[in-house]
Amino acid sequence: MDRVITAAAGAASPGPPLHLLVVEDEVEAARHMASSLAAEGYRVDVVGDGLEALSAASAQTFDVMIVDRLLPGLDGLSLLRALRTRGVGTPTLFLTALGTVADRVAGLEGGADDYLVKPFAFDELHARVKALSRRTADPRQGATRLQCGDLVMDRLAREVRRGDRAVELLPLEYRLLEVLLLNAGQPVTRMMLLEQVWGFHFDPRTNIVETHISRMRAKLENAGGPPLIRTRRGAGYVIGPEAASATA
Amino acid sequence: MSVGRHVAGAARRRVQGLWRRTGVRLAAVQMLVVLTAFGTADLMARAEIRSANEATLRHEITGEMASLQDEITRLGASRLPGTVDRRTRLWRGFDYGLDGPDGERLAGRLSPPRGRSGWSQVNQPMASGQVRTFLVLSQRTPQGGWLFVGKDLAGERRAMLLVTWRLLAAGACGAAVCLAGWVLFFRSAWRRLEGMSDAARLVAEGRLNVRAPAPNRRTGDDIDGLSAAFNAMLERIGGLIDQLRRVTTDVAHDLRTPLTRMRQRLEALERARDLNPPHRRAVRAVHGDLMELLRTFDALLQLAEIESRRLADEGIAFDLAEIGLRVAQAFQPDLEASGRRLEVTAESATVVGDPALLTQMLANLVENGLRHTPTGSVVRLGVEARDGCARLTVSDDGPGVPAHMREAVLTPYFRLDQSRGSPGSGLGLSIVAAIAARHEARLSLADNAPGLVVTVSFPEPRLQSSPEAPVVAETGRPKAA
């Protein structure tokens, strides 16, 4: 397996670095992904063939797999199906050059957990990999109470409080805040918000995310206090203090 | 009773549906011809029989009259009443009447109007109360009285009626033969035509593997020829669409691979620390151009996908109002921030299709209203249900679209302002039109006086399995994905 690149964990952070498997036959794209992810502190294995990927993913456990749809040996969809039938439930991000609705549906039905169309921004990939890596282990997913500093969201009563102050949110703003809180400490990209909050699988040309965030901010933030929701240029929005990037 | 009306309506629609078939019309014309021929024959036969009968009757009556007149001559007038009574009693098929010179009744029961000798038809009330028609010959007696000899026409009428009935029965048999001929011949023709139109409809819906029923080698008639030519055409269309889809996929892949590398390199460049500000600005501008290129590319690919995809089987039923409200909520703050207003009226309306595509259609329409109206405009979004059909309207009070341009704005890359500088790929409304077409919805642009109103009328939500299974054959080719 001469094409396997194991990138050393870069950023010093507590806990073992997350182990990723990148399955991509385009050598340069794979190398770029691997080095960028390694720079963020991940341990990255790269495989350029579907059959090799099948044996690699069956032999050891990865935290997240990034799988290209078109692969030599075994295509991405068949690889995923084969892995899922073998009981390998590793969260998988599907990469595709097609980007059509049918393609997305096929990917998600084939067992992918998320889906990204090429070419993508690295920040988009990173944010999604992070979200996927936490999806299985994160106790927050089913929690009835989400908290960030003095902001508390009661998911049973659908109430939001900031300290002693009750915050009235519209249903969409509530959902927006919920998605941010579920990913507290990690940036959530504009595209992820469009998909998860509005159900838009296309890119509107208007600034709907920005406008909604700024409206919600006006309701949430305390005058003079430090900002709760921060904008990270190109990467999206983060609520709460930002966590170290690539550790479990 | 609404149920009764519904049933009557269904029956009427069924009859109307039947009437639209060429075979049924031909059969009806044939039946009409046969019935007309027999009707004419009946009228002619009746006239013929009537004239023949009447001649016979007159002949008989004249004979009877002559025999009575002869008796007067031989035996004298005084014996006549007795003879008439006797002959009435003995019944030779004739009825009589005998009046004296002063008009007094001497014998018999026939009493036609007096004063005119010769032939007449007389309606004579009988003792039983019924009225019978008689053909009567009136003659004067030598004494100055009147003698009438007549014969009941009922027998002749019965004979005529019998003739009519026989001819009608023969006519009905002829019509039945027409009907049977139609059932035998046209039904198969009509089935095959039906199969072809079903196939055409399904192919239009995107089911490219559907074919008309295969030609029957035994008959090998003109419809089979048409069917074969039709299938050959579908085969060709399917092949072209497959090819187009493959090319689209290949182009998408081949273009995206270098574009991915390009974007990655640009990102790496942007992250570099030792870049001077003018260079950094240039890199950022190139990145922006690349993104614009990708948007157009995505829109084109999507347009190709929507146009070649079939929704019939994967469509799900959902409430259009829910999507309307979601899109309206998404865009409301943006419209308000830009000094415009968005008004929404949404009533529950079921649509079968792809919610993601319809969400995009609505978003495109609302964005269009936002982009092509001046500040202060009002954009209205409406969802309503009319006779079970969903209707979506998005209107604004902006400058609108001139009537002669309304078709053109739906074509790809058309732009009203013709300036390539304004944002937008020029594909937004084309995608709306493609999504509407995929849902078999009617899209129309009209004058909102002032402004533009876009109306999308959806068909009645159909159940997944139609009650009448179409007579079509599916080929073994893989389904259109």
XYZ file of C-alpha atoms in Angstrom:
729
model
C 0.000 0.000 0.000
C 2.446 2.578 -1.219
C -0.160 5.299 -1.406
C -1.069 5.293 2.238
C 0.073 8.478 3.843
C -0.004 8.658 7.573
C 0.167 12.220 8.681
C 1.452 12.882 12.154
C -0.766 14.643 14.605
C 0.197 18.275 14.613
C -1.589 20.352 17.174
C -0.774 19.478 20.727
C -4.016 18.736 22.498
C -5.192 16.402 25.237
C -6.409 12.957 24.175
C -5.445 10.923 21.126
C -5.860 12.628 17.744
C -8.867 11.589 15.643
C -8.045 8.964 13.043
C -9.427 9.660 9.558
C -9.503 7.557 6.406
C -9.496 9.508 3.159
C -10.508 7.410 0.136
C -9.694 9.446 -2.955
C -8.019 8.397 -6.205
C -7.050 11.879 -7.341
C -3.491 11.961 -5.973
C -3.070 15.673 -5.622
C -6.510 16.275 -4.125
C -5.879 13.450 -1.646
C -2.453 14.797 -0.675
C -3.875 18.272 -0.189
C -6.753 17.020 1.951
C -4.410 14.889 4.021
C -1.889 17.651 4.662
C -4.574 20.227 5.483
C -6.322 17.825 7.871
C -3.003 16.817 9.413
C -2.237 20.483 9.963
C -5.453 20.645 11.995
C -4.194 17.813 14.180
C -5.792 14.701 12.683
C -4.145 11.377 11.983
C -4.923 10.751 8.331
C -4.678 7.573 6.240
C -5.127 7.924 2.501
C -6.203 5.127 0.173
C -6.734 5.537 -3.557
C -8.674 2.375 -4.351
C -12.103 1.115 -3.302
C -10.988 -2.446 -2.587
C -8.006 -1.305 -0.529
C -10.332 0.985 1.374
C -12.663 -1.921 2.096
C -9.876 -3.989 3.665
C -8.423 -0.989 5.510
C -11.774 0.035 6.979
C -12.604 -3.559 7.929
C -9.239 -4.169 9.578
C -9.163 -1.153 11.877
C -11.521 1.419 13.301
C -11.481 4.981 12.037
C -13.267 7.920 13.614
C -14.459 9.352 10.295
C -14.170 8.242 6.670
C -14.074 10.647 3.719
C -15.057 8.706 0.601
C -15.040 9.865 -3.005
C -17.861 8.558 -5.126
C -15.838 7.627 -8.209
C -13.067 5.201 -7.327
C -11.100 2.520 -9.115
C -11.646 -1.033 -7.882
C -14.881 -0.483 -6.048
C -16.937 2.697 -6.393
C -17.778 4.771 -3.332
C -21.411 3.693 -3.086
C -20.614 -0.026 -3.290
C -17.777 0.412 -0.795
C -20.160 2.051 1.667
C -22.811 -0.609 1.198
C -20.255 -3.373 1.663
C -18.956 -1.756 4.856
C -22.444 -1.194 6.251
C -23.398 -4.842 5.604
C -20.247 -5.889 7.477
C -21.461 -3.829 10.402
C -18.875 -1.073 10.045
C -20.737 2.026 11.208
C -17.930 4.568 10.906
C -19.410 8.026 10.222
C -18.827 8.738 6.558
C -18.624 11.928 4.543
C -19.362 11.304 0.898
C -17.568 13.378 -1.741
C -18.972 13.694 -5.203
C -18.350 15.626 -8.364
C -21.959 15.407 -9.464
C -23.901 17.384 -6.914
C -27.313 16.430 -8.256
C -30.321 15.726 -6.076
C -30.453 12.100 -7.222
C -26.765 11.733 -6.422
C -27.211 13.142 -2.912
C -30.194 10.901 -2.225
C -28.288 7.851 -3.501
C -25.326 8.706 -1.269
C -27.391 9.183 1.867
C -29.467 6.078 1.165
C -26.273 4.118 0.564
C -25.239 4.761 4.149
C -23.367 8.071 4.025
C -23.890 10.403 6.983
C -23.079 13.614 5.162
C -22.410 14.736 1.668
C -20.159 17.319 0.092
C -19.903 18.401 -3.525
C -16.525 19.024 -5.128
C -14.900 21.439 -5.179
C -15.409 22.363 -1.570
C -13.728 24.817 0.756
C -11.412 23.124 3.210
C -13.176 24.851 6.109
C -16.434 23.262 4.959
C -14.828 19.809 4.960
C -13.231 20.416 8.324
C -16.438 21.615 9.981
C -18.343 18.619 8.662
C -15.681 16.115 9.681
C -15.748 17.566 13.185
C -19.522 17.403 13.367
C -19.441 13.785 12.149
C -16.722 12.718 14.563
C -18.861 13.850 17.461
C -22.163 12.580 16.158
C -21.761 9.091 17.605
C -20.131 9.902 20.914
C -21.686 13.241 21.760
C -24.092 13.100 24.700
C -25.491 16.449 23.611
C -27.521 14.997 20.720
C -30.313 13.634 22.880
C -29.916 16.063 25.776
C -33.028 17.861 26.998
C -30.976 20.840 28.178
C -28.265 22.610 26.238
C -26.059 25.126 27.938
C -23.357 27.556 26.953
C -22.182 29.952 29.649
C -25.292 31.569 31.075
C -27.347 30.670 27.986
C -29.674 27.741 28.656
C -31.938 26.026 26.155
C -34.678 23.810 27.575
C -35.528 21.470 24.698
C -38.615 20.038 26.411
C -40.272 23.367 27.164
C -38.670 24.940 24.065
C -37.512 27.851 26.193
C -34.326 29.873 26.010
C -32.925 31.898 28.921
C -29.889 34.109 29.099
C -29.091 34.367 32.832
C -32.346 35.553 34.389
C -33.688 36.924 31.125
C -36.143 34.855 29.040
C -35.360 35.126 25.323
C -38.264 34.996 22.865
C -37.175 33.305 19.654
C -39.066 32.572 16.457
C -39.223 28.845 15.563
C -36.482 29.218 12.939
C -34.245 31.170 15.295
C -34.768 28.498 17.932
C -33.700 25.809 15.462
C -30.715 27.924 14.414
C -29.588 28.328 18.030
C -30.154 24.612 18.658
C -27.862 23.634 15.784
C -25.188 26.042 17.015
C -25.481 24.751 20.599
C -25.301 21.121 19.488
C -21.984 22.044 17.883
C -20.898 24.418 20.657
C -17.265 25.304 20.429
C -17.041 24.215 16.793
C -17.707 26.334 13.733
C -20.886 25.539 11.833
C -20.715 26.588 8.192
C -23.306 28.587 6.307
C -24.026 25.571 4.097
C -24.569 23.287 7.105
C -26.985 25.810 8.584
C -28.884 26.116 5.300
C -29.283 22.341 5.176
C -30.088 21.723 8.817
C -32.182 24.784 9.673
C -33.967 25.644 6.449
C -33.799 22.357 4.562
C -32.213 24.197 1.605
C -29.949 21.964 -0.451
C -29.041 24.810 -2.754
C -27.264 28.097 -2.283
C -29.591 31.087 -2.206
C -27.964 34.228 -3.504
C -29.280 36.314 -0.657
C -27.749 36.592 2.784
C -30.477 34.734 4.620
C -28.119 33.066 7.113
C -26.310 36.288 7.931
C -29.556 38.223 8.399
C -31.085 35.593 10.666
C -27.906 35.316 12.755
C -27.760 39.070 13.237
C -31.430 39.179 14.282
C -30.886 36.368 16.754
C -27.757 38.027 18.082
C -29.737 41.183 18.790
C -32.062 39.133 20.976
C -29.391 37.052 22.704
C -26.415 39.283 23.343
C -26.086 41.376 26.472
C -25.161 44.979 25.849
C -21.477 45.524 26.470
C -20.807 41.844 27.200
C -18.522 39.594 25.176
C -20.209 38.250 22.020
C -21.813 34.819 22.401
C -21.981 33.895 18.723
C -18.854 34.671 16.794
C -18.382 34.830 13.050
C -15.317 33.086 11.698
C -14.560 34.461 8.293
C -15.026 31.800 5.631
C -15.669 29.083 8.208
C -19.053 29.959 9.660
C -20.364 30.626 13.146
C -19.264 29.414 16.557
C -21.101 29.584 19.854
C -19.126 29.384 23.083
C -15.374 29.187 23.575
C -13.669 27.416 20.711
C -12.408 23.947 21.520
C -9.078 22.523 20.435
C -9.662 21.234 16.965
C -8.967 17.581 16.370
C -9.179 15.516 19.475
C -11.785 13.154 20.769
C -77.188 14.503 -3.484
C -73.562 15.152 -4.044
C -72.858 11.409 -4.386
C -75.502 11.099 -7.096
C -74.103 14.082 -8.897
C -70.652 12.657 -8.610
C -71.770 9.347 -10.097
C -73.619 11.143 -12.896
C -70.547 13.274 -13.511
C -68.341 10.184 -13.629
C -70.713 8.522 -16.078
C -70.754 11.635 -18.241
C -66.974 11.824 -18.243
C -66.835 8.149 -19.194
C -69.195 8.678 -22.102
C -67.243 11.757 -23.185
C -64.076 9.713 -22.960
C -65.608 7.007 -25.152
C -66.837 9.551 -27.653
C -63.338 10.865 -28.170
C -62.264 7.523 -29.649
C -62.186 7.399 -33.429
C -63.441 3.790 -33.433
C -66.502 4.649 -31.379
C -67.335 7.525 -33.675
C -66.957 5.353 -36.760
C -69.137 2.652 -35.227
C -71.752 5.248 -34.307
C -71.779 6.601 -37.865
C -72.135 3.075 -39.248
C -74.996 2.312 -36.905
C -76.677 5.542 -37.910
C -76.324 4.643 -41.597
C -77.759 1.169 -41.061
C -80.691 2.471 -39.016
C -81.419 5.216 -41.558
C -81.389 2.695 -44.418
C -83.831 0.420 -42.640
C -86.015 3.382 -41.625
C -86.219 4.548 -45.251
C -86.987 1.013 -46.398
C -89.750 0.865 -43.775
C -91.343 4.109 -44.969
C -91.208 3.002 -48.593
C -92.559 -0.462 -47.821
C -95.395 1.027 -45.809
C -96.352 3.380 -48.640
C -96.238 0.518 -51.091
C -98.265 -1.829 -48.901
C -100.740 0.877 -48.080
C -101.471 1.679 -51.711
C -101.714 -2.020 -52.631
C -104.016 -2.697 -49.674
C -106.233 0.233 -50.413
C -106.705 -0.829 -54.018
C -107.739 -4.310 -52.855
C -110.111 -2.882 -50.257
C -111.739 -0.530 -52.736
C -112.147 -3.361 -55.146
C -113.896 -5.499 -52.512
C -116.097 -2.650 -51.278
C -117.073 -1.727 -54.836
C -118.062 -5.372 -55.434
C -120.224 -5.468 -52.309
C -121.875 -2.164 -53.241
C -122.547 -3.463 -56.755
C -124.164 -6.626 -55.350
C -126.465 -4.511 -53.105
C -127.394 -2.136 -55.930
C -128.066 -5.192 -58.029
C -130.486 -6.478 -55.378
C -132.307 -3.147 -55.376
C -132.696 -3.420 -59.104
C -133.785 -7.039 -58.958
C -135.934 -7.179 -55.821
C -136.936 -3.562 -55.173
C -135.927 -1.105 -52.507
C -138.371 -2.363 -49.892
C -136.334 -5.554 -49.415
C -133.038 -3.707 -48.929
C -133.165 -3.074 -45.129
C -133.752 -6.797 -44.606
C -130.821 -7.716 -46.856
C -128.517 -5.246 -45.073
C -129.521 -6.619 -41.667
C -128.980 -10.153 -42.827
C -125.627 -9.418 -44.342
C -124.537 -7.564 -41.173
C -125.571 -10.524 -39.090
C -123.862 -13.043 -41.342
C -120.721 -10.829 -41.325
C -118.866 -10.903 -44.593
C -116.289 -8.456 -43.371
C -118.302 -5.387 -44.382
C -120.236 -2.818 -42.392
C -123.275 -1.080 -43.772
C -125.509 1.910 -43.355
C -128.884 2.568 -45.034
C -130.808 5.836 -44.766
C -134.224 6.664 -46.194
C -134.913 9.671 -48.427
C -135.775 11.807 -45.381
C -132.637 10.874 -43.591
C -134.149 8.229 -41.313
C -132.003 5.207 -40.430
C -133.346 2.047 -42.006
C -130.566 -0.478 -41.264
C -126.833 -0.884 -40.426
C -124.487 1.011 -38.129
C -122.190 3.038 -40.405
C -123.111 6.698 -40.310
C -120.657 8.820 -42.332
C -121.550 12.429 -43.123
C -124.160 12.476 -45.844
C -124.442 14.541 -48.961
C -121.367 13.419 -50.865
C -121.134 10.214 -52.806
C -117.837 8.430 -53.287
C -114.934 7.344 -51.027
C -114.281 8.582 -47.531
C -112.514 7.518 -44.333
C -114.825 7.539 -41.348
C -114.060 7.401 -37.660
C -116.954 5.460 -36.245
C -117.570 5.240 -32.495
C -118.440 1.607 -31.680
C -120.745 0.199 -29.040
C -117.704 -0.856 -26.989
C -116.688 2.813 -26.799
C -113.591 2.600 -28.993
C -113.368 4.464 -32.262
C -112.582 2.560 -35.424
C -111.600 3.846 -38.823
C -113.495 2.599 -41.854
C -112.989 3.047 -45.558
C -116.510 3.818 -46.801
C -118.174 4.016 -50.219
C -121.338 6.158 -50.223
C -123.963 5.930 -52.982
C -127.516 7.187 -53.365
C -130.358 4.663 -53.564
C -132.886 5.025 -56.416
C -135.406 6.205 -53.759
C -133.255 9.198 -52.845
C -131.800 7.694 -49.654
C -128.104 6.766 -48.919
C -126.367 3.431 -48.891
C -122.962 3.045 -47.235
C -120.620 0.059 -47.502
C -117.378 0.137 -45.480
C -114.536 -1.980 -44.242
C -112.623 -1.734 -40.955
C -108.996 -0.630 -41.487
C -107.739 -2.123 -38.177
C -106.608 -5.322 -39.861
C -104.621 -3.448 -42.434
C -103.066 -1.247 -39.735
C -101.971 -4.305 -37.819
C -100.339 -5.689 -40.911
C -98.509 -2.410 -41.452
C -97.319 -2.350 -37.856
C -96.023 -5.854 -38.209
C -94.036 -4.835 -41.253
C -92.565 -1.892 -39.340
C -91.596 -4.070 -36.412
C -89.946 -6.612 -38.649
C -87.960 -3.938 -40.412
C -86.962 -2.366 -37.094
C -85.828 -5.724 -35.804
C -83.779 -6.229 -38.955
C -82.317 -2.747 -38.500
C -81.383 -3.502 -34.903
C -79.696 -6.694 -36.064
C -77.709 -4.646 -38.571
C -76.679 -2.180 -35.866
C -75.681 -5.068 -33.618
C -73.518 -6.458 -36.405
C -71.861 -3.012 -36.671
C -71.272 -2.998 -32.923
C -69.852 -6.508 -32.975
C -67.619 -5.552 -35.878
C -66.397 -2.573 -33.947
C -65.738 -4.622 -30.837
C -63.829 -7.197 -32.855
C -61.858 -4.843 -35.017
C -61.591 -1.441 -33.392
C -61.096 -2.587 -29.852
C -57.741 -4.082 -30.657
C -56.813 -1.037 -32.745
C -57.982 1.228 -30.012
C -56.042 -0.747 -27.371
C -52.896 -0.393 -29.382
C -53.439 3.330 -29.920
C -54.149 3.663 -26.213
C -50.898 1.842 -25.491
C -49.020 4.235 -27.716
C -50.477 7.324 -26.107
C -49.808 5.864 -22.630
C -46.236 5.179 -23.633
C -45.828 8.698 -25.015
C -47.210 10.187 -21.798
C -44.952 8.095 -19.565
C -41.886 8.866 -21.649
C -42.770 12.553 -21.404
C -42.869 12.073 -17.637
C -39.333 10.785 -17.825
C -39.865 7.022 -17.879
C -37.607 6.508 -20.827
C -37.697 2.718 -20.739
C -41.408 2.502 -21.528
C -42.422 1.287 -25.009
C -45.701 0.950 -26.881
C -47.044 -2.631 -27.189
C -44.925 -4.604 -29.640
C -46.339 -4.983 -33.183
C -48.323 -8.142 -33.763
C -46.757 -10.145 -36.588
C -50.058 -11.843 -37.390
C -51.983 -8.665 -38.195
C -49.154 -6.465 -39.421
C -51.517 -3.601 -40.230
C -50.902 0.139 -40.463
C -51.191 0.593 -36.676
C -48.445 -1.976 -36.188
C -46.323 0.006 -38.598
C -47.007 3.166 -36.631
C -46.270 1.362 -33.367
C -42.930 0.089 -34.633
C -41.938 3.529 -35.925
C -43.057 5.067 -32.651
C -40.949 2.640 -30.614
C -37.957 3.232 -32.850
C -38.347 6.942 -32.171
C -38.546 6.345 -28.395
C -35.462 4.147 -28.606
C -33.582 6.940 -30.323
C -34.765 9.567 -27.849
C -33.810 7.309 -24.938
C -30.390 6.767 -26.472
C -29.835 10.485 -26.949
C -30.897 11.281 -23.404
C -28.664 8.527 -22.026
C -25.799 9.906 -24.034
C -26.536 13.428 -22.841
C -26.664 12.247 -19.249
C -23.392 10.374 -19.609
C -21.731 13.376 -21.206
C -23.098 15.637 -18.459
C -21.750 13.307 -15.786
C -18.382 13.016 -17.507
C -18.129 16.747 -18.064
C -19.099 17.391 -14.461
C -16.423 15.013 -13.227
C -13.739 16.148 -15.636
C -14.335 19.807 -14.868
C -14.702 19.459 -11.134
C -11.443 17.596 -10.670
C -9.235 20.461 -11.906
C -11.567 22.974 -10.291
C -11.100 21.194 -6.959
C -7.317 21.387 -7.322
C -7.602 25.047 -8.314
C -9.668 25.872 -5.287
C -7.345 23.992 -2.955
C -4.335 25.881 -4.341
C -6.119 29.196 -4.026
C -6.989 28.377 -0.420
C -3.390 27.480 0.290
C -2.271 30.745 -1.317
C -4.750 32.746 0.742
C -3.424 31.155 3.915
C 0.175 31.976 3.028
C 1.627 34.609 5.313
C 4.198 36.142 2.942
C 1.715 37.476 0.394
C 1.726 41.216 -0.259
C -1.670 42.975 -0.120
C -2.147 43.517 -3.899
C -1.414 39.838 -4.528
C -3.736 38.774 -1.730
C -6.505 40.914 -3.248
C -5.880 39.359 -6.654
C -6.027 35.838 -5.230
C -9.264 36.659 -3.436
C -10.754 38.073 -6.661
C -9.807 34.928 -8.584
C -11.394 32.855 -5.824
C -14.571 34.932 -6.149
C -14.635 34.417 -9.916
C -14.160 30.700 -9.416
C -17.119 30.611 -7.056
C -19.251 32.459 -9.610
C -18.205 29.965 -12.272
C -19.138 27.084 -9.979
C -22.551 28.566 -9.280
C -23.373 28.752 -12.977
C -21.966 25.285 -13.515
C -24.093 23.913 -10.656
C -27.220 25.630 -11.980
C -26.620 24.187 -15.468
C -26.040 20.691 -14.143
C -29.118 20.954 -12.018
C -31.201 22.137 -14.945
C -30.001 19.159 -16.978
C -30.778 16.849 -14.080
C -34.298 18.134 -13.431
C -35.153 17.975 -17.104
C -34.023 14.391 -17.497
C -35.312 13.017 -14.220
C -38.551 11.301 -13.500
C -40.505 12.207 -10.425
C -43.564 10.056 -10.968
C -42.344 7.215 -8.766
C -40.289 9.028 -6.187
C -42.738 11.836 -5.509
C -44.224 12.063 -2.039
C -47.354 13.875 -0.906
C -46.832 16.930 1.271
C -48.343 20.287 2.130
C -47.184 23.116 -0.115
C -48.221 25.649 2.525
C -45.562 24.293 4.877
C -42.853 24.939 2.278
C -44.349 28.345 1.493
C -44.158 29.376 5.144
C -40.643 27.996 5.564
C -39.324 29.861 2.525
C -41.180 33.022 3.539
C -39.685 32.878 7.037
C -36.245 32.338 5.552
C -36.434 35.373 3.292
C -38.543 37.735 5.406
C -35.652 39.355 7.329
C -33.685 39.850 4.122
C -36.582 41.480 2.326
C -37.297 43.695 5.296
C -33.650 44.665 5.646
C -33.679 45.751 1.998
C -36.730 47.990 2.541
C -39.244 45.633 0.914
C -42.149 43.735 2.384
C -43.154 40.072 2.118
C -46.808 39.143 2.606
C -47.826 35.514 2.916
C -51.219 33.819 2.664
C -50.945 30.060 2.864
C -53.736 27.540 3.039
C -53.178 23.827 3.203
C -52.744 22.340 -0.307
C -51.456 18.863 -1.066
C -48.889 18.366 -3.800
C -47.125 15.185 -4.901
C -43.499 15.642 -5.849
C -40.081 16.528 -4.538
C -40.179 18.889 -1.530
C -36.523 19.861 -1.955
C -37.072 20.938 -5.569
C -40.263 22.828 -4.738
C -38.460 24.587 -1.886
C -35.880 25.713 -4.388
C -38.552 26.812 -6.851
C -40.193 28.987 -4.203
C -36.851 30.379 -3.075
C -35.935 31.254 -6.681
C -39.263 33.029 -7.174
C -39.001 35.012 -3.946
C -35.376 35.911 -4.667
C -36.468 37.029 -8.108
C -39.046 39.297 -6.488
C -36.338 40.661 -4.220
C -33.814 41.250 -6.975
C -35.987 42.774 -9.672
C -38.077 45.248 -7.693
C -37.251 48.713 -6.371
C -36.975 49.424 -2.645
C -40.377 49.773 -1.013
C -41.986 47.050 -3.129
C -44.276 44.392 -1.721
C -43.716 40.736 -2.625
C -46.717 38.477 -2.062
C -46.535 34.709 -1.698
C -49.775 32.753 -1.811
C -50.624 29.058 -1.537
C -54.223 28.014 -2.084
C -56.220 24.901 -2.881
C -58.781 25.130 -5.681
C -60.932 22.061 -6.362
C -58.286 19.919 -4.730
C -55.490 21.373 -6.876
C -52.706 23.376 -5.294
C -51.929 26.808 -6.684
C -48.910 28.879 -5.893
C -48.593 32.560 -6.686
C -45.642 34.887 -6.189
C -46.331 38.468 -7.162
C -44.709 41.857 -6.777
C -45.557 45.441 -7.627
C -42.264 46.150 -9.368
C -41.658 46.977 -13.023
C -42.994 43.585 -14.225
C -42.169 41.845 -17.494
C -43.560 43.106 -20.850
C -46.118 40.696 -22.325
C -43.981 39.748 -25.333
C -41.011 38.843 -23.098
C -42.840 36.535 -20.694
C -42.088 33.374 -22.653
C -38.495 34.381 -23.201
C -37.626 34.987 -19.542
C -38.168 31.267 -18.890
C -35.443 30.244 -21.326
C -31.930 29.694 -19.990
C -29.585 32.697 -19.949
C -32.280 35.187 -20.872
C -32.159 38.419 -18.945
C -34.531 41.306 -19.148
C -31.985 44.027 -18.537
C -29.514 42.407 -20.979
C -26.687 43.606 -18.761
C -24.365 40.830 -17.774
C -23.224 42.873 -14.821
C -26.158 42.179 -12.525
C -25.914 39.191 -10.224
C -27.605 35.944 -11.157
C -26.761 33.273 -13.634
C -29.861 33.894 -15.744
C -30.922 30.343 -14.925
C -33.189 30.973 -11.937
C -36.483 31.119 -13.836
C -35.418 28.310 -16.178
C -34.943 26.115 -13.130
C -38.380 27.211 -11.886
C -39.868 26.277 -15.272
C -38.086 22.908 -15.289
C -39.253 22.100 -11.745
C -42.822 23.089 -12.636
C -42.707 20.910 -15.762
C -41.374 17.959 -13.768
C -44.398 18.289 -11.483
C -46.743 18.612 -14.457
C -47.677 22.013 -13.126
C -48.661 24.919 -15.343
C -46.413 27.950 -15.003
C -47.695 31.311 -16.147
C -46.387 34.849 -15.953
C -48.913 37.654 -16.017
C -49.332 41.342 -15.419
C -49.986 42.179 -11.762
C -50.870 45.780 -12.727
C -48.333 46.888 -11.713
C -45.684 44.213 -11.409
C -45.337 40.558 -12.195
C -47.412 37.650 -10.963
C -46.062 34.137 -11.387
C -48.661 31.389 -10.998
C -47.872 27.695 -10.691
C -50.974 25.495 -10.935
C -50.382 21.923 -9.829
C -52.463 19.008 -11.090
C -54.766 17.121 -8.761
C -52.557 14.944 -6.537
C -52.611 11.495 -8.100
C -52.431 8.281 -6.175
C -49.337 6.220 -6.747
C -51.123 3.441 -8.634
C -53.518 4.605 -11.301
C -56.776 2.609 -11.457
C -56.275 1.757 -15.108
C -52.908 0.177 -15.592
C -51.406 1.577 -18.776
C -51.030 -0.869 -21.632
C -47.329 -0.445 -22.101
C -44.257 -2.562 -22.075
C -41.174 -1.752 -20.070
C -37.933 -2.640 -21.723
C -35.135 -4.283 -19.832
C -33.056 -1.154 -19.966
C -32.033 0.249 -16.589
C -34.359 2.825 -15.127
C -33.567 6.434 -15.703
C -31.759 7.506 -12.565
